């Protein structure tokens, strides 16, 4: 595209809240064949809230929630925030919150002196957290975390988790002293426009894909709800860029859209990286386009703009 065409398109984009970082990105977007969507915070609202807590041990619910919250308090992960908020509410109000009440929208829950001391905290990206409470190991995360740590998952727990996942929730398994003690279910609502945008892309001849670190069942349930057939789940943070490369192998032009730190290698690897404006700075930096209105509809706006700009100069 000529400098003038780029300037005009950049201006039109800006009016729609689509920030375009340069002419190359504008040009590449017109022949996008795949749009790879991150799940959490991109297809979903990124407002995780605990919906279920079930104890599978002698512990009472309050003890269980305080234990998990103590383990998760040092994690910055959205799932961890949801858990700490939920447990905090139960601790101070003596009842389970509904998902709106549970949000403290701040960090006060972490500093109120109600949490247990957690030692040797470590975050295991794509899996969960580990620490020690009362000298015993606490694990909170997915199946992979527990299995790799040598904790057995009883059949009744497995089927409870599978049920949560089939309704698009993420199941968080918790172990204390190498025994499974309970499960939490976390829901993150879909963005309203998600399904319509997927349909729109397909009409444009573009194939949507979902990539996530979350488990296969949850990923498939979300994909089903928005109408995506191609699912890549249980992808470790380092693996998202590999997924992009695999689509590029036959020369296809691939767009990636994401919001998280763990999306930034994939955003950089994609021919067209698109960041959600509300996403992390690292994602925004790695991207070619930034959607300032945080609406997925603007993915279509961005590709349309590129197509029209290139059509005009041919
Ligand atoms: P996403 O691609 O959805 O952003 P992540 O790679 O951040 O996913 O996490 C993948 C999975 O790892 C989560 O769905 C969850 O099962 C587990 N996990 C990660 N961090 C935590 C945590 N702090 N507590 C519990 N589980 C976690
Ligand atoms: Mg995300």
Coordinates of N, CA, C and O in Angstrom, one line a residue, residues 3 6 32 44 66 71 112 129 148 151 178 202 210 239 247 256 265 268 275 285 294:
X3 N 2.0 5.1 1.0 CA 2.0 5.8 2.3 C 0.7 6.5 2.5 O 0.1 6.5 3.6
X6 N -2.0 3.9 3.5 CA -1.7 3.5 4.9 C -2.2 4.6 5.9 O -2.9 4.3 6.9
X32 N -5.5 -13.0 5.5 CA -5.5 -13.9 6.7 C -6.4 -15.1 6.4 O -7.5 -15.0 5.9
X44 N -13.5 -15.2 26.3 CA -14.3 -15.0 27.6 C -14.0 -13.6 28.1 O -13.1 -12.9 27.7
X66 N -10.1 -21.7 53.1 CA -9.0 -21.0 53.6 C -7.7 -21.6 53.2 O -6.7 -20.9 52.9
X71 N -2.9 -20.8 49.7 CA -2.0 -21.3 48.6 C -2.0 -20.4 47.4 O -1.0 -20.2 46.8
X112 N -5.8 -9.5 55.1 CA -6.6 -9.3 56.2 C -6.3 -10.2 57.4 O -7.0 -10.3 58.4
X129 N -0.4 -24.0 41.4 CA 0.5 -23.6 42.4 C 0.8 -24.7 43.4 O 0.1 -25.6 43.6
X148 N 1.3 -35.3 38.0 CA 2.8 -35.2 38.0 C 3.4 -35.2 39.4 O 4.6 -35.5 39.6
X151 N -0.2 -37.4 43.1 CA -1.4 -37.4 43.9 C -2.5 -38.2 43.0 O -2.7 -37.8 41.9
X178 N -0.5 -34.7 50.0 CA -0.6 -35.7 48.9 C -1.9 -36.4 48.8 O -2.0 -37.5 48.2
X202 N -16.2 -16.8 9.4 CA -16.4 -17.9 8.5 C -17.0 -17.5 7.2 O -16.6 -18.0 6.1
X210 N -9.3 -22.1 18.4 CA -9.2 -21.7 19.8 C -7.9 -22.4 20.4 O -7.7 -23.5 20.1
X239 N 4.0 -23.0 24.4 CA 3.6 -23.8 23.2 C 2.6 -23.0 22.2 O 2.4 -23.5 21.1
X247 N 0.3 -23.7 11.8 CA -0.7 -23.2 10.8 C 0.0 -22.5 9.6 O -0.5 -22.4 8.5
X256 N -3.3 -14.0 15.2 CA -3.5 -14.5 16.6 C -4.1 -13.3 17.4 O -3.7 -12.2 17.2
X265 N 4.3 -14.4 23.0 CA 5.2 -15.1 21.9 C 4.3 -15.5 20.7 O 4.8 -15.3 19.6
X268 N 3.6 -12.4 18.6 CA 4.8 -12.0 17.8 C 5.0 -13.0 16.7 O 5.5 -12.6 15.6
X275 N -3.9 -7.6 19.7 CA -4.1 -7.6 21.2 C -5.4 -6.9 21.6 O -5.8 -5.9 21.0
X285 N 2.4 -4.7 23.4 CA 3.6 -4.5 22.7 C 4.0 -5.4 21.6 O 4.5 -5.1 20.6
X294 N -12.0 -3.2 23.0 CA -12.1 -4.6 23.6 C -13.2 -5.4 23.0 O -13.6 -6.4 23.6

